[in-house]
mmCIF file of C-alpha atoms and ligand atoms in Angstrom:
data_model
loop_
_atom_site.group_PDB
_atom_site.id
_atom_site.type_symbol
_atom_site.label_atom_id
_atom_site.label_comp_id
_atom_site.label_asym_id
_atom_site.label_seq_id
_atom_site.Cartn_x
_atom_site.Cartn_y
_atom_site.Cartn_z
ATOM 1 C CA UNK A 713 -33.064 27.489 0.699
ATOM 2 C CA UNK A 714 -32.934 29.988 -2.152
ATOM 3 C CA UNK A 715 -31.849 28.532 -5.504
ATOM 4 C CA UNK A 716 -31.072 30.647 -8.549
ATOM 5 C CA UNK A 717 -32.842 29.783 -11.828
ATOM 6 C CA UNK A 718 -29.702 27.952 -13.041
ATOM 7 C CA UNK A 719 -29.443 25.973 -9.812
ATOM 8 C CA UNK A 720 -33.126 25.039 -10.066
ATOM 9 C CA UNK A 721 -32.623 23.818 -13.607
ATOM 10 C CA UNK A 722 -29.613 21.676 -12.515
ATOM 11 C CA UNK A 723 -31.879 20.129 -9.882
ATOM 12 C CA UNK A 724 -34.531 19.489 -12.516
ATOM 13 C CA UNK A 725 -32.033 17.582 -14.651
ATOM 14 C CA UNK A 726 -31.259 20.127 -17.394
ATOM 15 C CA UNK A 727 -27.529 19.312 -17.211
ATOM 16 C CA UNK A 728 -27.850 15.549 -17.013
ATOM 17 C CA UNK A 729 -28.332 12.850 -14.424
ATOM 18 C CA UNK A 730 -25.011 13.316 -12.590
ATOM 19 C CA UNK A 731 -25.451 17.047 -12.047
ATOM 20 C CA UNK A 732 -29.053 16.449 -10.966
ATOM 21 C CA UNK A 733 -27.865 13.933 -8.344
ATOM 22 C CA UNK A 734 -25.088 16.299 -7.278
ATOM 23 C CA UNK A 735 -27.577 19.159 -6.783
ATOM 24 C CA UNK A 736 -29.802 16.831 -4.813
ATOM 25 C CA UNK A 737 -26.895 16.024 -2.437
ATOM 26 C CA UNK A 738 -26.026 19.705 -2.033
ATOM 27 C CA UNK A 739 -29.584 20.945 -1.457
ATOM 28 C CA UNK A 740 -30.229 18.130 1.035
ATOM 29 C CA UNK A 741 -27.086 19.114 2.954
ATOM 30 C CA UNK A 742 -28.018 22.790 2.745
ATOM 31 C CA UNK A 743 -31.487 22.109 4.131
ATOM 32 C CA UNK A 744 -30.110 19.971 6.982
ATOM 33 C CA UNK A 745 -27.626 22.681 8.020
ATOM 34 C CA UNK A 746 -29.937 25.641 7.428
ATOM 35 C CA UNK A 747 -28.040 27.176 4.478
ATOM 36 C CA UNK A 748 -29.870 30.098 2.893
ATOM 37 C CA UNK A 749 -28.188 29.790 -0.504
ATOM 38 C CA UNK A 750 -25.461 28.181 -2.574
ATOM 39 C CA UNK A 751 -22.049 29.769 -3.082
ATOM 40 C CA UNK A 752 -19.588 29.170 -5.921
ATOM 41 C CA UNK A 753 -16.362 27.300 -5.167
ATOM 42 C CA UNK A 754 -13.163 27.372 -7.211
ATOM 43 C CA UNK A 755 -11.311 24.403 -5.772
ATOM 44 C CA UNK A 756 -12.362 20.935 -4.662
ATOM 45 C CA UNK A 757 -10.475 18.093 -2.973
ATOM 46 C CA UNK A 758 -12.169 14.690 -2.811
ATOM 47 C CA UNK A 759 -11.571 11.985 -0.194
ATOM 48 C CA UNK A 760 -12.647 8.329 -0.244
ATOM 49 C CA UNK A 761 -10.318 7.331 -3.080
ATOM 50 C CA UNK A 762 -8.839 4.074 -1.790
ATOM 51 C CA UNK A 763 -10.635 1.012 -3.120
ATOM 52 C CA UNK A 764 -10.121 -0.412 0.389
ATOM 53 C CA UNK A 765 -12.589 2.204 1.685
ATOM 54 C CA UNK A 766 -14.884 2.517 -1.344
ATOM 55 C CA UNK A 767 -15.456 -1.124 -2.216
ATOM 56 C CA UNK A 768 -17.710 -2.105 -5.139
ATOM 57 C CA UNK A 769 -20.637 -0.024 -3.886
ATOM 58 C CA UNK A 770 -18.602 3.201 -3.885
ATOM 59 C CA UNK A 771 -16.986 2.375 -7.199
ATOM 60 C CA UNK A 772 -20.298 1.702 -8.939
ATOM 61 C CA UNK A 773 -21.668 5.034 -7.656
ATOM 62 C CA UNK A 774 -18.641 6.820 -9.145
ATOM 63 C CA UNK A 775 -19.024 4.944 -12.432
ATOM 64 C CA UNK A 776 -22.705 5.906 -12.519
ATOM 65 C CA UNK A 777 -21.861 9.601 -11.973
ATOM 66 C CA UNK A 778 -19.286 9.440 -14.779
ATOM 67 C CA UNK A 779 -21.777 7.697 -17.085
ATOM 68 C CA UNK A 780 -24.401 10.296 -16.180
ATOM 69 C CA UNK A 781 -22.238 13.002 -17.750
ATOM 70 C CA UNK A 782 -20.590 14.295 -14.591
ATOM 71 C CA UNK A 783 -17.580 16.514 -15.355
ATOM 72 C CA UNK A 784 -15.661 18.660 -12.863
ATOM 73 C CA UNK A 785 -16.483 22.331 -13.411
ATOM 74 C CA UNK A 786 -13.683 23.548 -11.138
ATOM 75 C CA UNK A 787 -10.127 22.425 -10.359
ATOM 76 C CA UNK A 788 -10.486 19.182 -8.423
ATOM 77 C CA UNK A 789 -7.834 16.859 -6.990
ATOM 78 C CA UNK A 790 -7.983 13.594 -5.051
ATOM 79 C CA UNK A 791 -6.914 12.368 -1.619
ATOM 80 C CA UNK A 792 -4.421 9.456 -1.462
ATOM 81 C CA UNK A 793 -5.399 6.222 -3.168
ATOM 82 C CA UNK A 794 -4.802 2.732 -1.775
ATOM 83 C CA UNK A 795 -1.581 2.220 -3.708
ATOM 84 C CA UNK A 796 1.299 3.823 -5.528
ATOM 85 C CA UNK A 797 -0.038 3.754 -9.064
ATOM 86 C CA UNK A 798 3.405 3.144 -10.589
ATOM 87 C CA UNK A 799 5.187 1.190 -7.860
ATOM 88 C CA UNK A 800 2.555 -0.923 -6.095
ATOM 89 C CA UNK A 801 4.319 -4.264 -6.641
ATOM 90 C CA UNK A 802 7.406 -3.127 -4.709
ATOM 91 C CA UNK A 803 5.126 -2.197 -1.802
ATOM 92 C CA UNK A 804 3.496 -5.621 -1.750
ATOM 93 C CA UNK A 805 0.046 -4.501 -2.959
ATOM 94 C CA UNK A 806 -1.816 -7.444 -4.557
ATOM 95 C CA UNK A 807 -2.652 -7.327 -8.276
ATOM 96 C CA UNK A 808 -6.420 -7.756 -7.760
ATOM 97 C CA UNK A 809 -6.442 -4.679 -5.494
ATOM 98 C CA UNK A 810 -4.440 -2.747 -8.114
ATOM 99 C CA UNK A 811 -6.977 -3.598 -10.820
ATOM 100 C CA UNK A 812 -9.840 -2.260 -8.716
ATOM 101 C CA UNK A 813 -7.905 0.837 -7.600
ATOM 102 C CA UNK A 814 -7.250 1.664 -11.262
ATOM 103 C CA UNK A 815 -10.994 1.383 -11.970
ATOM 104 C CA UNK A 816 -11.605 3.995 -9.248
ATOM 105 C CA UNK A 817 -9.039 6.372 -10.733
ATOM 106 C CA UNK A 818 -10.427 5.808 -14.245
ATOM 107 C CA UNK A 819 -13.901 6.811 -13.050
ATOM 108 C CA UNK A 820 -12.541 10.026 -11.532
ATOM 109 C CA UNK A 821 -10.457 10.742 -14.651
ATOM 110 C CA UNK A 822 -13.570 10.339 -16.809
ATOM 111 C CA UNK A 823 -15.112 13.146 -14.743
ATOM 112 C CA UNK A 824 -12.126 15.455 -15.390
ATOM 113 C CA UNK A 825 -10.954 15.106 -11.793
ATOM 114 C CA UNK A 826 -7.167 15.454 -11.641
ATOM 115 C CA UNK A 827 -5.956 12.065 -10.428
ATOM 116 C CA UNK A 828 -3.049 13.370 -8.403
ATOM 117 C CA UNK A 829 -3.710 11.632 -5.117
ATOM 118 C CA UNK A 830 -2.549 13.642 -2.129
ATOM 119 C CA UNK A 831 -3.630 15.128 1.190
ATOM 120 C CA UNK A 832 -1.328 18.133 0.644
ATOM 121 C CA UNK A 833 -2.768 19.561 -2.603
ATOM 122 C CA UNK A 834 -1.617 23.029 -1.483
ATOM 123 C CA UNK A 835 1.983 21.907 -2.184
ATOM 124 C CA UNK A 836 1.421 21.415 -5.908
ATOM 125 C CA UNK A 837 -1.092 23.842 -7.317
ATOM 126 C CA UNK A 838 -4.460 23.222 -5.678
ATOM 127 C CA UNK A 839 -3.759 26.276 -3.557
ATOM 128 C CA UNK A 840 -6.717 28.524 -2.734
ATOM 129 C CA UNK A 841 -6.233 32.158 -1.800
ATOM 130 C CA UNK A 842 -7.216 33.867 1.441
ATOM 131 C CA UNK A 843 -10.981 34.220 1.771
ATOM 132 C CA UNK A 844 -11.776 31.919 -1.149
ATOM 133 C CA UNK A 845 -14.691 29.477 -0.804
ATOM 134 C CA UNK A 846 -13.650 25.899 -1.533
ATOM 135 C CA UNK A 847 -14.993 22.388 -0.879
ATOM 136 C CA UNK A 848 -12.321 20.084 0.512
ATOM 137 C CA UNK A 849 -12.729 16.738 2.190
ATOM 138 C CA UNK A 850 -9.469 15.511 3.763
ATOM 139 C CA UNK A 851 -9.587 16.568 7.422
ATOM 140 C CA UNK A 852 -5.927 17.637 7.717
ATOM 141 C CA UNK A 853 -6.127 19.633 4.478
ATOM 142 C CA UNK A 854 -9.440 21.224 5.517
ATOM 143 C CA UNK A 855 -7.856 22.382 8.789
ATOM 144 C CA UNK A 856 -4.789 23.682 6.906
ATOM 145 C CA UNK A 857 -6.882 25.497 4.265
ATOM 146 C CA UNK A 858 -9.158 27.173 6.817
ATOM 147 C CA UNK A 859 -6.534 28.012 9.408
ATOM 148 C CA UNK A 860 -3.169 28.513 7.692
ATOM 149 C CA UNK A 861 -4.390 29.824 4.321
ATOM 150 C CA UNK A 862 -7.612 31.496 5.479
ATOM 151 C CA UNK A 863 -9.744 29.872 2.767
ATOM 152 C CA UNK A 864 -13.313 28.837 3.682
ATOM 153 C CA UNK A 865 -14.400 25.212 3.693
ATOM 154 C CA UNK A 866 -16.455 22.747 5.662
ATOM 155 C CA UNK A 867 -15.187 19.218 5.952
ATOM 156 C CA UNK A 868 -16.893 17.590 3.002
ATOM 157 C CA UNK A 869 -17.583 13.883 2.655
ATOM 158 C CA UNK A 870 -16.569 12.124 -0.560
ATOM 159 C CA UNK A 871 -20.041 12.430 -2.192
ATOM 160 C CA UNK A 872 -20.584 16.101 -1.268
ATOM 161 C CA UNK A 873 -17.074 17.014 -2.490
ATOM 162 C CA UNK A 874 -17.758 15.295 -5.819
ATOM 163 C CA UNK A 875 -21.121 17.087 -5.976
ATOM 164 C CA UNK A 876 -19.314 20.410 -5.467
ATOM 165 C CA UNK A 877 -16.864 19.501 -8.242
ATOM 166 C CA UNK A 878 -19.638 18.693 -10.727
ATOM 167 C CA UNK A 879 -21.638 21.855 -10.013
ATOM 168 C CA UNK A 880 -19.012 24.366 -8.816
ATOM 169 C CA UNK A 881 -21.285 25.015 -5.826
ATOM 170 C CA UNK A 882 -21.557 24.338 -2.112
ATOM 171 C CA UNK A 883 -24.245 25.304 0.423
ATOM 172 C CA UNK A 884 -23.393 28.400 2.475
ATOM 173 C CA UNK A 885 -23.199 27.211 6.069
ATOM 174 C CA UNK A 886 -20.575 26.409 8.719
ATOM 175 C CA UNK A 887 -17.092 27.782 8.077
ATOM 176 C CA UNK A 888 -18.233 29.610 4.918
ATOM 177 C CA UNK A 889 -19.973 32.123 7.217
ATOM 178 C CA UNK A 890 -17.893 34.735 9.047
ATOM 179 C CA UNK A 891 -19.858 34.340 12.288
ATOM 180 C CA UNK A 892 -18.716 30.707 12.619
ATOM 181 C CA UNK A 893 -15.020 31.530 12.322
ATOM 182 C CA UNK A 894 -14.624 33.297 15.691
ATOM 183 C CA UNK A 895 -12.597 31.498 18.359
ATOM 184 C CA UNK A 896 -14.359 30.195 21.473
ATOM 185 C CA UNK A 897 -11.497 28.600 23.417
ATOM 186 C CA UNK A 898 -8.164 30.143 24.422
ATOM 187 C CA UNK A 899 -5.325 27.604 24.491
ATOM 188 C CA UNK A 900 -2.164 28.913 26.145
ATOM 189 C CA UNK A 901 0.866 26.797 25.236
ATOM 190 C CA UNK A 902 3.392 27.123 28.077
ATOM 191 C CA UNK A 903 6.115 25.001 26.528
ATOM 192 C CA UNK A 904 8.295 25.024 23.462
ATOM 193 C CA UNK A 905 7.209 22.985 20.456
ATOM 194 C CA UNK A 906 9.530 22.783 17.472
ATOM 195 C CA UNK A 907 9.487 19.354 15.787
ATOM 196 C CA UNK A 908 6.638 17.727 13.842
ATOM 197 C CA UNK A 909 6.069 15.208 16.622
ATOM 198 C CA UNK A 910 5.815 18.060 19.176
ATOM 199 C CA UNK A 911 3.169 19.754 17.049
ATOM 200 C CA UNK A 912 1.378 16.442 16.561
ATOM 201 C CA UNK A 913 1.391 15.836 20.310
ATOM 202 C CA UNK A 914 0.089 19.373 20.896
ATOM 203 C CA UNK A 915 -2.742 18.696 18.424
ATOM 204 C CA UNK A 916 -3.687 15.583 20.392
ATOM 205 C CA UNK A 917 -3.569 17.383 23.765
ATOM 206 C CA UNK A 918 -5.937 20.086 22.505
ATOM 207 C CA UNK A 919 -8.031 17.676 20.433
ATOM 208 C CA UNK A 920 -8.555 15.269 23.330
ATOM 209 C CA UNK A 921 -9.769 18.090 25.572
ATOM 210 C CA UNK A 922 -12.150 19.344 22.898
ATOM 211 C CA UNK A 923 -13.527 15.812 22.474
ATOM 212 C CA UNK A 924 -13.827 15.312 26.241
ATOM 213 C CA UNK A 925 -15.862 18.519 26.492
ATOM 214 C CA UNK A 926 -18.031 17.423 23.511
ATOM 215 C CA UNK A 927 -17.799 20.851 21.933
ATOM 216 C CA UNK A 928 -17.249 21.982 18.355
ATOM 217 C CA UNK A 929 -14.501 24.441 19.059
ATOM 218 C CA UNK A 930 -12.395 27.004 17.195
ATOM 219 C CA UNK A 931 -9.263 27.274 19.368
ATOM 220 C CA UNK A 932 -7.239 30.493 19.643
ATOM 221 C CA UNK A 933 -3.746 29.222 20.398
ATOM 222 C CA UNK A 934 -1.138 31.485 22.006
ATOM 223 C CA UNK A 935 2.471 30.832 23.009
ATOM 224 C CA UNK A 936 3.698 29.461 19.661
ATOM 225 C CA UNK A 937 6.453 31.705 18.361
ATOM 226 C CA UNK A 938 7.351 29.864 15.184
ATOM 227 C CA UNK A 939 5.901 27.084 13.082
ATOM 228 C CA UNK A 940 7.097 25.853 9.699
ATOM 229 C CA UNK A 941 4.752 24.681 6.939
ATOM 230 C CA UNK A 942 5.719 21.117 7.895
ATOM 231 C CA UNK A 943 4.990 21.713 11.596
ATOM 232 C CA UNK A 944 1.596 23.178 10.714
ATOM 233 C CA UNK A 945 0.572 20.326 8.433
ATOM 234 C CA UNK A 946 1.481 17.894 11.225
ATOM 235 C CA UNK A 947 -0.479 19.941 13.770
ATOM 236 C CA UNK A 948 -3.517 20.221 11.472
ATOM 237 C CA UNK A 949 -3.565 16.460 10.880
ATOM 238 C CA UNK A 950 -3.432 15.766 14.598
ATOM 239 C CA UNK A 951 -5.954 18.309 15.907
ATOM 240 C CA UNK A 952 -8.383 17.295 13.139
ATOM 241 C CA UNK A 953 -7.977 13.602 14.007
ATOM 242 C CA UNK A 954 -8.236 13.870 17.776
ATOM 243 C CA UNK A 955 -10.517 16.909 18.122
ATOM 244 C CA UNK A 956 -12.449 17.033 14.845
ATOM 245 C CA UNK A 957 -11.109 20.591 14.542
ATOM 246 C CA UNK A 958 -11.440 22.272 11.151
ATOM 247 C CA UNK A 959 -10.270 25.777 12.097
ATOM 248 C CA UNK A 960 -7.927 27.347 14.650
ATOM 249 C CA UNK A 961 -6.210 30.698 14.994
ATOM 250 C CA UNK A 962 -2.586 31.245 16.063
ATOM 251 C CA UNK A 963 -1.551 34.890 16.540
ATOM 252 C CA UNK A 964 1.521 35.809 14.487
ATOM 253 C CA UNK A 965 1.156 32.652 12.386
ATOM 254 C CA UNK A 966 -2.348 32.315 10.908
ATOM 255 C CA UNK A 967 -3.934 35.134 8.894
ATOM 256 C CA UNK A 968 -7.251 35.701 10.683
ATOM 257 C CA UNK A 969 -5.928 35.625 14.264
ATOM 258 C CA UNK A 970 -5.397 39.417 14.338
ATOM 259 C CA UNK A 971 -9.153 40.021 13.993
ATOM 260 C CA UNK A 972 -9.863 38.415 17.361
ATOM 261 C CA UNK A 973 -9.005 38.740 21.045
ATOM 262 C CA UNK A 974 -8.429 35.659 23.216
ATOM 263 C CA UNK A 975 -11.734 34.095 24.382
ATOM 264 C CA UNK A 976 -12.409 33.973 28.130
ATOM 265 C CA UNK A 977 -12.517 30.174 28.366
ATOM 266 C CA UNK A 978 -8.927 29.053 28.756
ATOM 267 C CA UNK A 979 -6.867 25.907 28.931
ATOM 268 C CA UNK A 980 -3.112 25.663 29.398
ATOM 269 C CA UNK A 981 -0.799 23.115 27.819
ATOM 270 C CA UNK A 982 2.459 22.309 29.602
ATOM 271 C CA UNK A 983 5.519 20.213 28.854
ATOM 272 C CA UNK A 984 4.038 17.484 31.058
ATOM 273 C CA UNK A 985 0.925 17.295 28.829
ATOM 274 C CA UNK A 986 3.078 16.953 25.702
ATOM 275 C CA UNK A 987 5.243 14.268 27.316
ATOM 276 C CA UNK A 988 2.194 12.281 28.459
ATOM 277 C CA UNK A 989 0.715 12.282 24.965
ATOM 278 C CA UNK A 990 4.004 11.260 23.377
ATOM 279 C CA UNK A 991 4.239 8.401 25.859
ATOM 280 C CA UNK A 992 0.664 7.326 25.050
ATOM 281 C CA UNK A 993 1.566 7.129 21.344
ATOM 282 C CA UNK A 994 4.721 5.134 22.005
ATOM 283 C CA UNK A 995 3.726 1.626 23.055
ATOM 284 C CA UNK A 996 6.409 -0.195 21.032
ATOM 285 C CA UNK A 997 10.058 -0.675 21.921
ATOM 286 C CA UNK A 998 12.651 0.141 19.295
ATOM 287 C CA UNK A 999 13.435 -3.575 18.776
ATOM 288 C CA UNK A 1000 9.784 -4.257 17.921
ATOM 289 C CA UNK A 1001 9.643 -1.702 15.080
ATOM 290 C CA UNK A 1002 9.469 -3.438 11.697
ATOM 291 C CA UNK A 1003 7.862 -0.597 9.713
ATOM 292 C CA UNK A 1004 9.044 2.999 9.426
ATOM 293 C CA UNK A 1005 7.078 5.683 7.623
ATOM 294 C CA UNK A 1006 7.302 9.431 7.084
ATOM 295 C CA UNK A 1007 4.762 11.482 5.165
ATOM 296 C CA UNK A 1008 1.527 11.808 7.113
ATOM 297 C CA UNK A 1009 0.487 14.318 5.806
ATOM 298 C CA UNK A 1010 2.348 13.868 2.517
ATOM 299 C CA UNK A 1011 5.967 15.036 2.567
ATOM 300 C CA UNK A 1012 7.137 18.392 1.263
ATOM 301 C CA UNK A 1013 10.220 18.591 -0.963
ATOM 302 C CA UNK A 1014 12.147 20.079 1.958
ATOM 303 C CA UNK A 1015 11.384 16.992 4.061
ATOM 304 C CA UNK A 1016 12.465 14.670 1.231
ATOM 305 C CA UNK A 1017 15.698 16.653 0.912
ATOM 306 C CA UNK A 1018 16.319 16.077 4.643
ATOM 307 C CA UNK A 1019 15.715 12.323 4.280
ATOM 308 C CA UNK A 1020 18.222 12.232 1.394
ATOM 309 C CA UNK A 1021 20.808 14.012 3.567
ATOM 310 C CA UNK A 1022 20.381 11.535 6.416
ATOM 311 C CA UNK A 1023 20.327 8.282 4.429
ATOM 312 C CA UNK A 1024 22.987 9.080 1.842
ATOM 313 C CA UNK A 1025 25.546 6.251 1.731
ATOM 314 C CA UNK A 1026 23.651 4.177 4.328
ATOM 315 C CA UNK A 1027 21.299 1.195 4.196
ATOM 316 C CA UNK A 1028 17.998 0.865 6.003
ATOM 317 C CA UNK A 1029 17.403 -2.314 7.974
ATOM 318 C CA UNK A 1030 13.602 -2.091 8.218
ATOM 319 C CA UNK A 1031 10.734 -1.654 5.747
ATOM 320 C CA UNK A 1032 10.697 2.142 5.282
ATOM 321 C CA UNK A 1033 8.047 3.981 3.232
ATOM 322 C CA UNK A 1034 7.968 7.658 2.498
ATOM 323 C CA UNK A 1035 4.644 8.976 1.260
ATOM 324 C CA UNK A 1036 4.197 11.999 -0.928
ATOM 325 C CA UNK A 1037 2.381 13.335 -3.974
ATOM 326 C CA UNK A 1038 3.417 12.521 -7.543
ATOM 327 C CA UNK A 1039 4.338 16.174 -8.385
ATOM 328 C CA UNK A 1040 6.570 16.510 -5.286
ATOM 329 C CA UNK A 1041 8.161 13.127 -6.117
ATOM 330 C CA UNK A 1042 8.838 14.540 -9.614
ATOM 331 C CA UNK A 1043 10.787 17.423 -8.074
ATOM 332 C CA UNK A 1044 12.689 14.950 -5.859
ATOM 333 C CA UNK A 1045 13.570 12.921 -8.988
ATOM 334 C CA UNK A 1046 14.882 16.019 -10.714
ATOM 335 C CA UNK A 1047 16.975 17.038 -7.699
ATOM 336 C CA UNK A 1048 18.562 13.584 -7.390
ATOM 337 C CA UNK A 1049 17.016 12.950 -3.949
ATOM 338 C CA UNK A 1050 15.027 9.930 -5.169
ATOM 339 C CA UNK A 1051 18.161 8.168 -6.363
ATOM 340 C CA UNK A 1052 19.935 8.676 -3.024
ATOM 341 C CA UNK A 1053 16.894 7.613 -1.009
ATOM 342 C CA UNK A 1054 16.137 4.517 -3.075
ATOM 343 C CA UNK A 1055 19.824 3.499 -3.040
ATOM 344 C CA UNK A 1056 19.535 3.373 0.756
ATOM 345 C CA UNK A 1057 16.601 0.954 0.484
ATOM 346 C CA UNK A 1058 13.851 3.444 1.382
ATOM 347 C CA UNK A 1059 10.691 3.002 -0.726
ATOM 348 C CA UNK A 1060 8.645 5.828 -2.180
ATOM 349 C CA UNK A 1061 4.929 5.193 -1.660
ATOM 350 C CA UNK A 1062 3.666 7.951 -3.913
ATOM 351 C CA UNK A 1063 -0.114 8.615 -4.376
ATOM 352 C CA UNK A 1064 -0.892 6.658 -1.191
ATOM 353 C CA UNK A 1065 -0.184 6.494 2.540
ATOM 354 C CA UNK A 1066 0.267 3.962 5.300
ATOM 355 C CA UNK A 1067 -3.304 4.542 6.503
ATOM 356 C CA UNK A 1068 -5.283 4.044 3.283
ATOM 357 C CA UNK A 1069 -3.065 1.300 1.796
ATOM 358 C CA UNK A 1070 -4.331 -2.243 2.536
ATOM 359 C CA UNK A 1071 -1.587 -3.232 5.022
ATOM 360 C CA UNK A 1072 -3.612 -4.286 8.079
ATOM 361 C CA UNK A 1073 -1.768 -6.954 10.051
ATOM 362 C CA UNK A 1074 1.341 -6.822 7.832
ATOM 363 C CA UNK A 1075 3.625 -5.252 10.441
ATOM 364 C CA UNK A 1076 4.010 -5.354 14.207
ATOM 365 C CA UNK A 1077 5.083 -1.807 15.038
ATOM 366 C CA UNK A 1078 5.328 1.516 13.208
ATOM 367 C CA UNK A 1079 7.824 4.332 13.871
ATOM 368 C CA UNK A 1080 6.647 7.726 12.606
ATOM 369 C CA UNK A 1081 6.714 11.449 13.395
ATOM 370 C CA UNK A 1082 2.939 11.739 12.889
ATOM 371 C CA UNK A 1083 0.439 11.649 15.756
ATOM 372 C CA UNK A 1084 -2.319 11.066 13.170
ATOM 373 C CA UNK A 1085 -0.503 8.061 11.708
ATOM 374 C CA UNK A 1086 -0.145 6.636 15.244
ATOM 375 C CA UNK A 1087 -3.905 6.895 15.753
ATOM 376 C CA UNK A 1088 -4.787 4.988 12.584
ATOM 377 C CA UNK A 1089 -1.907 2.523 12.902
ATOM 378 C CA UNK A 1090 -3.272 1.464 16.278
ATOM 379 C CA UNK A 1091 -7.011 1.731 15.569
ATOM 380 C CA UNK A 1092 -7.193 0.537 11.960
ATOM 381 C CA UNK A 1093 -4.095 -1.532 11.247
ATOM 382 C CA UNK A 1094 -3.544 -2.924 14.774
ATOM 383 C CA UNK A 1095 0.138 -1.963 14.888
ATOM 384 C CA UNK A 1096 1.999 -0.767 17.939
ATOM 385 C CA UNK A 1097 3.586 2.673 17.444
ATOM 386 C CA UNK A 1098 6.608 4.822 18.298
ATOM 387 C CA UNK A 1099 6.167 8.595 17.913
ATOM 388 C CA UNK A 1100 9.586 10.170 17.282
ATOM 389 C CA UNK A 1101 11.118 13.379 15.946
ATOM 390 C CA UNK A 1102 11.592 13.382 12.140
ATOM 391 C CA UNK A 1103 15.363 12.724 12.191
ATOM 392 C CA UNK A 1104 14.966 10.053 14.878
ATOM 393 C CA UNK A 1105 12.455 8.167 12.721
ATOM 394 C CA UNK A 1106 15.149 7.892 10.054
ATOM 395 C CA UNK A 1107 17.728 6.798 12.641
ATOM 396 C CA UNK A 1108 15.282 4.101 13.767
ATOM 397 C CA UNK A 1109 15.607 2.537 10.311
ATOM 398 C CA UNK A 1110 19.315 3.044 9.593
ATOM 399 C CA UNK A 1111 20.920 2.320 12.959
HETATM 400 FE FE1 F3S B 1771 -2.598 12.130 4.523
HETATM 401 FE FE2 F3S B 1771 -2.917 9.545 4.823
HETATM 402 FE FE3 F3S B 1771 -2.001 11.002 6.799
HETATM 403 S S1 F3S B 1771 -4.316 10.934 3.834
HETATM 404 S S2 F3S B 1771 -2.913 13.016 6.530
HETATM 405 S S3 F3S B 1771 -0.984 10.658 4.837
HETATM 406 S S4 F3S B 1771 -3.536 9.429 6.937
#
């Protein structure tokens, strides 16, 4: 691949050991995927932040990059960590895990990476514009950035996202190229979807069919008349989890859809499909639920406001976590929502989520509105699940 004189000098070590390693990662990736050149990026989001996933090997690599002079050249934020940095004791996270998680965050901080840990960075300032090249790693955020915002990103791994942060570069392949952004599958939705759990179920219906066909697809989805930001983040999380989808188009809703006509290959989604998927993600009875969680992906302020409305003056009877970013929690504090929610016994799990926190085996059954959370609760944490509408999840804990 072509490298500019500056890029060649980075690779030769002129800017230190960390940048040299970062350029090595990026050029290796570029050569594998046939990139012709590097392109500058203005925003990075790094995954692989939980110590539970990184372990000592990942942590020592980060420490080595920090020691080698690595500093983020562009605005870079982090995916959720394994714990709420300020409130981990209340969530039952052991002290030895907290010590190691802090070492991870210290290594990122030393590299000028903003240690706000969230999968919805677009809700608090890491918000790319339409057409902008970025390097993001969290699958739900990648799908949201490509599809809903119209930014351009591949799904980076933790190391390649950090490499992009330290160089401000990414290889030009995949979704950075216009020719790879055209839809190749028409999905006609013949039923109404309105709640987060509906959109999550729809993401699984489409994702499962894409996986079954073993194709890397860009769906063009018709039949959706309205979708809120919250619906779309739920949909993105689900279709990315079940289908590996990083980009879709939805006429009237996503910004690039108008450039395309529906592809010939078509699949239809009916109410029966949605019901079947919801049933498949609900293998726990209400009496079995001992853990309730909202915030996969991380909650918006509007969702926290709704929780405050529904729990005000009540008490929850089950362990109930709500997961969000620290800046959104700050707005909830200022608006008085936090006080109402915590008075009801609901716990904020800020900076983290019920998938990356080390809670395997701690609960029997999870109630949530997130199809993605159901997947990981079953596969990773071995919980049973109940997929419910947002308000019904809250009722599950207070009634
Ligand atoms: Fe975000 Fe954790 Fe869900 S990273 S999308 S809340 S699994």
